[in-house]
């Protein structure tokens, strides 16, 4: 995805990468994540195939702070996260 964005002139970077692959990462507290987001000048956060309580809390914090967010889905659409983010992108019309 990052290569596709770069081809369209969009700069992207990874904000958080868990030590082990997981769809439910334990993110740092939302206040810490927001501080990092502001320090890096990030204006859109993309949640890619991830969910769970810490993701939900960050999505709420982003919404309250006015930072745009996207939810990318390829398997299972989670209505709560779809509602908390500014847009949801799915890979097929079926989803």
Steps between C-alpha positions, in 0.01 A plus 500: 500500500779743586654453154164576335464815706853610411423456128218750551720750682372414848756468777426229755670347801429232756386647830495175698632153418443224758788267582284205395229496234159552658166647400445623858814692596553657839565858396655762726246727674305726259657816647848364421393398150347844435821666615697285253249571222529875553880488530528318166248726327270209417160614377332164426530173694422171325393195698585205277338170597515580868252535784465457876464726801820701457417559133147608596638741761741652248224537240289689756797722596571575133138590441499734801829658390376556144754263342356312202509120504434215259413137570630254237322165500558179307327231707254618759329838522475615860207744519625683811839580348338588168282751686792648699716568193443756227489239223511124455667341197423140406669280239185360341144610429386201710625658822 
